[in-house]
């Protein structure tokens, strides 16, 4: 396991260039930079976080363009997650961390809305979302533009009821500690603070119980 010493400025420069020239030629010419300044530090970061946050998963750099009009071959960020922590990403914009439920099946959406509407669990979610926002986190997700069927438009938690997914994130940008070992503790601290939302979701929504072909 390599020691994590921070995410160097070269990582942001690499993605700044990739945004301008998302081509195989650019990737090939800068492959060494990607391995040393982007992928290597991210793997080291995940390894550092693994004892507390569980098994890591690094997302592949290539985009799936089969069903997309955008045929750009490469993702303009390196993203990864630890199973009991959250998501972490480095791009030209710097560091971003997140947690929550990014994808939900129909049965999960039903349980989410039932818990939001409940007069006990709903206000608890409302309070923790407010607390996260006061602490500088953004709370977002995939939302309906109108009220969900079966719920009144004047429901006191109608904004939360519109959510199909629910996530929390923080954009750190390029702080001085990004290129230092301290970066690992900053990510860990954010994941710990964001855990309140994930805990609520795990308790009241949980994993889907549908078969694979019924999850859309």
Short mmCIF file of C-alpha atoms in Angstrom, two decimals:
data_model
loop_
_atom_site.label_atom_id
_atom_site.label_comp_id
_atom_site.label_asym_id
_atom_site.label_seq_id
_atom_site.Cartn_x
_atom_site.Cartn_y
_atom_site.Cartn_z
CA UNK A 1 0.00 0.00 0.00
CA UNK A 2 1.48 3.35 -1.04
CA UNK A 3 1.45 6.25 1.40
CA UNK A 4 -1.05 9.02 0.68
CA UNK A 5 0.70 12.39 0.49
CA UNK A 6 -2.12 14.43 -1.05
CA UNK A 7 -3.65 15.11 -4.45
CA UNK A 8 -1.11 17.20 -6.39
CA UNK A 9 -1.90 20.28 -8.51
CA UNK A 10 -0.95 18.28 -11.61
CA UNK A 11 -4.19 16.32 -11.22
CA UNK A 12 -6.29 19.44 -11.71
CA UNK A 13 -4.10 20.57 -14.60
CA UNK A 14 -4.55 17.15 -16.23
CA UNK A 15 -8.36 17.44 -16.09
CA UNK A 16 -8.30 21.04 -17.22
CA UNK A 17 -6.51 19.85 -20.35
CA UNK A 18 -8.84 16.87 -20.77
CA UNK A 19 -11.86 19.17 -20.70
CA UNK A 20 -10.32 21.14 -23.55
CA UNK A 21 -9.23 18.09 -25.54
CA UNK A 22 -11.18 14.95 -24.65
CA UNK A 23 -9.39 12.69 -27.12
CA UNK A 24 -7.40 9.49 -27.17
CA UNK A 25 -4.39 11.49 -28.35
CA UNK A 26 -4.48 13.74 -25.26
CA UNK A 27 -4.98 10.73 -22.98
CA UNK A 28 -2.08 8.85 -24.55
CA UNK A 29 0.25 11.85 -24.39
CA UNK A 30 -0.60 12.47 -20.71
CA UNK A 31 -1.02 8.87 -19.52
CA UNK A 32 2.00 9.06 -17.22
CA UNK A 33 0.58 12.16 -15.53
CA UNK A 34 -2.73 10.38 -15.04
CA UNK A 35 -1.06 7.37 -13.42
CA UNK A 36 1.27 9.35 -11.14
CA UNK A 37 -0.75 12.47 -10.28
CA UNK A 38 -4.35 11.27 -10.57
CA UNK A 39 -4.88 7.53 -10.21
CA UNK A 40 -1.98 6.81 -7.88
CA UNK A 41 -2.92 9.40 -5.23
CA UNK A 42 -6.61 8.40 -5.40
CA UNK A 43 -5.77 4.72 -4.82
CA UNK A 44 -3.54 5.72 -1.89
CA UNK A 45 -6.35 7.88 -0.45
CA UNK A 46 -8.83 5.02 -0.68
CA UNK A 47 -6.38 2.65 0.98
CA UNK A 48 -5.86 5.15 3.81
CA UNK A 49 -9.62 5.43 4.37
CA UNK A 50 -10.36 1.70 4.06
CA UNK A 51 -9.81 0.69 7.73
CA UNK A 52 -12.62 3.01 8.85
CA UNK A 53 -14.86 3.12 5.78
CA UNK A 54 -14.57 -0.30 4.20
CA UNK A 55 -13.72 -1.70 0.81
CA UNK A 56 -12.95 0.91 -1.86
CA UNK A 57 -14.10 1.02 -5.47
CA UNK A 58 -12.42 3.17 -8.12
CA UNK A 59 -14.56 4.05 -11.14
CA UNK A 60 -13.11 3.46 -14.59
CA UNK A 61 -11.92 6.53 -16.52
CA UNK A 62 -13.72 5.63 -19.76
CA UNK A 63 -17.27 6.81 -20.41
CA UNK A 64 -20.02 4.44 -21.55
CA UNK A 65 -21.01 6.16 -24.80
CA UNK A 66 -23.27 3.43 -26.22
CA UNK A 67 -26.50 5.31 -25.51
CA UNK A 68 -25.16 8.87 -25.30
CA UNK A 69 -25.10 11.60 -27.91
CA UNK A 70 -21.89 12.82 -26.29
CA UNK A 71 -19.18 10.49 -27.60
CA UNK A 72 -16.35 11.98 -25.52
CA UNK A 73 -14.34 8.91 -24.52
CA UNK A 74 -13.12 9.95 -21.06
CA UNK A 75 -14.68 11.14 -17.80
CA UNK A 76 -13.49 14.57 -16.76
CA UNK A 77 -13.07 13.53 -13.11
CA UNK A 78 -11.71 10.59 -11.17
CA UNK A 79 -14.36 9.24 -8.83
CA UNK A 80 -14.39 6.54 -6.18
CA UNK A 81 -16.26 5.42 -3.09
CA UNK A 82 -15.76 3.35 0.04
CA UNK A 83 -18.65 1.04 0.89
CA UNK A 84 -19.51 2.55 4.28
CA UNK A 85 -18.15 6.04 3.70
CA UNK A 86 -19.17 7.93 0.61
CA UNK A 87 -18.05 9.27 -2.74
CA UNK A 88 -14.91 11.30 -3.45
CA UNK A 89 -13.96 13.01 -6.69
CA UNK A 90 -11.11 15.08 -8.09
CA UNK A 91 -11.57 17.16 -11.26
CA UNK A 92 -10.38 20.44 -12.74
CA UNK A 93 -12.65 22.11 -10.16
CA UNK A 94 -10.83 20.39 -7.30
CA UNK A 95 -12.14 18.08 -4.58
CA UNK A 96 -15.74 17.04 -4.00
CA UNK A 97 -17.15 14.57 -1.47
CA UNK A 98 -20.67 13.17 -1.21
CA UNK A 99 -22.91 10.56 0.39
CA UNK A 100 -26.50 9.36 0.22
CA UNK A 101 -28.61 7.41 -2.28
CA UNK A 102 -27.76 8.26 -5.91
CA UNK A 103 -29.93 5.56 -7.47
CA UNK A 104 -33.26 4.24 -6.25
CA UNK A 105 -35.68 1.59 -7.46
CA UNK A 106 -39.47 2.17 -7.34
CA UNK A 107 -39.89 0.39 -3.99
CA UNK A 108 -37.18 2.57 -2.44
CA UNK A 109 -38.88 5.72 -3.70
CA UNK A 110 -42.14 4.57 -2.11
CA UNK A 111 -40.46 3.97 1.24
CA UNK A 112 -38.60 7.28 1.03
CA UNK A 113 -41.80 9.24 0.50
CA UNK A 114 -43.67 7.32 3.20
CA UNK A 115 -40.91 8.13 5.68
CA UNK A 116 -40.81 11.79 4.64
CA UNK A 117 -44.61 12.05 5.03
CA UNK A 118 -44.59 10.33 8.43
CA UNK A 119 -45.05 12.79 11.30
CA UNK A 120 -42.20 11.22 13.30
CA UNK A 121 -39.53 10.27 10.76
CA UNK A 122 -40.25 13.17 8.38
CA UNK A 123 -39.46 16.01 10.81
CA UNK A 124 -36.27 14.19 11.85
CA UNK A 125 -35.12 14.17 8.22
CA UNK A 126 -36.09 17.82 7.85
CA UNK A 127 -34.00 18.72 10.92
CA UNK A 128 -30.91 16.82 9.83
CA UNK A 129 -31.09 18.31 6.31
CA UNK A 130 -31.29 21.79 7.83
CA UNK A 131 -28.32 20.97 10.07
CA UNK A 132 -26.22 19.75 7.15
CA UNK A 133 -26.97 22.89 5.18
CA UNK A 134 -26.01 25.09 8.12
CA UNK A 135 -22.71 23.20 8.27
CA UNK A 136 -21.97 24.09 4.65
CA UNK A 137 -23.20 20.97 2.87
CA UNK A 138 -25.47 20.89 -0.15
CA UNK A 139 -28.47 18.53 -0.11
CA UNK A 140 -29.86 17.58 -3.49
CA UNK A 141 -31.04 14.69 -5.66
CA UNK A 142 -33.28 13.70 -8.53
CA UNK A 143 -36.60 15.51 -7.95
CA UNK A 144 -39.99 15.76 -9.54
CA UNK A 145 -40.99 19.22 -10.78
CA UNK A 146 -44.49 18.77 -9.38
CA UNK A 147 -45.94 17.00 -6.35
CA UNK A 148 -45.84 13.19 -6.34
CA UNK A 149 -49.15 11.42 -6.89
CA UNK A 150 -51.08 10.87 -3.67
CA UNK A 151 -49.60 13.81 -1.76
CA UNK A 152 -51.07 17.29 -1.30
CA UNK A 153 -49.26 20.23 -2.87
CA UNK A 154 -49.38 22.07 0.48
CA UNK A 155 -47.79 19.23 2.46
CA UNK A 156 -45.31 20.80 4.95
CA UNK A 157 -42.47 18.68 3.53
CA UNK A 158 -43.48 18.78 -0.13
CA UNK A 159 -39.95 19.76 -1.24
CA UNK A 160 -38.53 16.59 0.30
CA UNK A 161 -41.44 14.52 -1.02
CA UNK A 162 -40.44 15.43 -4.57
CA UNK A 163 -37.15 13.61 -4.18
CA UNK A 164 -36.57 10.30 -5.93
CA UNK A 165 -32.98 10.27 -4.70
CA UNK A 166 -31.38 12.12 -1.81
CA UNK A 167 -27.71 13.07 -1.54
CA UNK A 168 -25.43 15.39 0.40
CA UNK A 169 -22.19 16.86 -0.91
CA UNK A 170 -19.51 19.48 -0.37
CA UNK A 171 -17.40 21.17 -3.02
CA UNK A 172 -14.01 21.86 -1.42
CA UNK A 173 -12.39 23.21 -4.57
CA UNK A 174 -8.61 23.56 -4.25
CA UNK A 175 -7.83 24.23 -0.57
CA UNK A 176 -4.17 24.45 0.56
CA UNK A 177 -4.39 20.99 2.18
CA UNK A 178 -5.50 19.24 -1.04
CA UNK A 179 -1.88 18.41 -1.87
CA UNK A 180 -1.07 17.40 1.73
CA UNK A 181 -1.68 14.20 3.77
CA UNK A 182 -4.31 16.21 5.73
CA UNK A 183 -6.61 15.74 2.72
CA UNK A 184 -7.43 12.20 3.90
CA UNK A 185 -8.65 13.42 7.28
CA UNK A 186 -10.70 16.19 5.65
CA UNK A 187 -12.48 13.60 3.48
CA UNK A 188 -12.97 11.32 6.48
CA UNK A 189 -14.40 14.16 8.58
CA UNK A 190 -16.85 15.09 5.84
CA UNK A 191 -18.00 11.48 5.46
CA UNK A 192 -18.53 11.22 9.23
CA UNK A 193 -20.61 14.40 9.27
CA UNK A 194 -22.63 13.38 6.21
CA UNK A 195 -23.31 9.95 7.70
CA UNK A 196 -26.45 11.22 9.45
CA UNK A 197 -28.27 11.33 6.12
CA UNK A 198 -27.05 7.91 5.02
CA UNK A 199 -28.05 6.45 8.40
CA UNK A 200 -31.57 7.86 8.05
CA UNK A 201 -31.87 6.45 4.53
CA UNK A 202 -30.53 3.04 5.56
CA UNK A 203 -32.98 2.90 8.47
CA UNK A 204 -36.11 4.03 6.62
CA UNK A 205 -35.46 3.16 2.96
CA UNK A 206 -32.79 0.50 2.72
CA UNK A 207 -31.83 -1.56 -0.33
CA UNK A 208 -34.31 -2.45 -3.05
CA UNK A 209 -36.24 -5.71 -2.71
CA UNK A 210 -37.13 -5.90 -6.40
CA UNK A 211 -35.64 -8.25 -8.94
CA UNK A 212 -33.18 -6.74 -11.41
CA UNK A 213 -35.74 -6.45 -14.22
CA UNK A 214 -38.20 -4.51 -12.02
CA UNK A 215 -35.84 -1.84 -10.71
CA UNK A 216 -36.50 0.78 -13.38
#
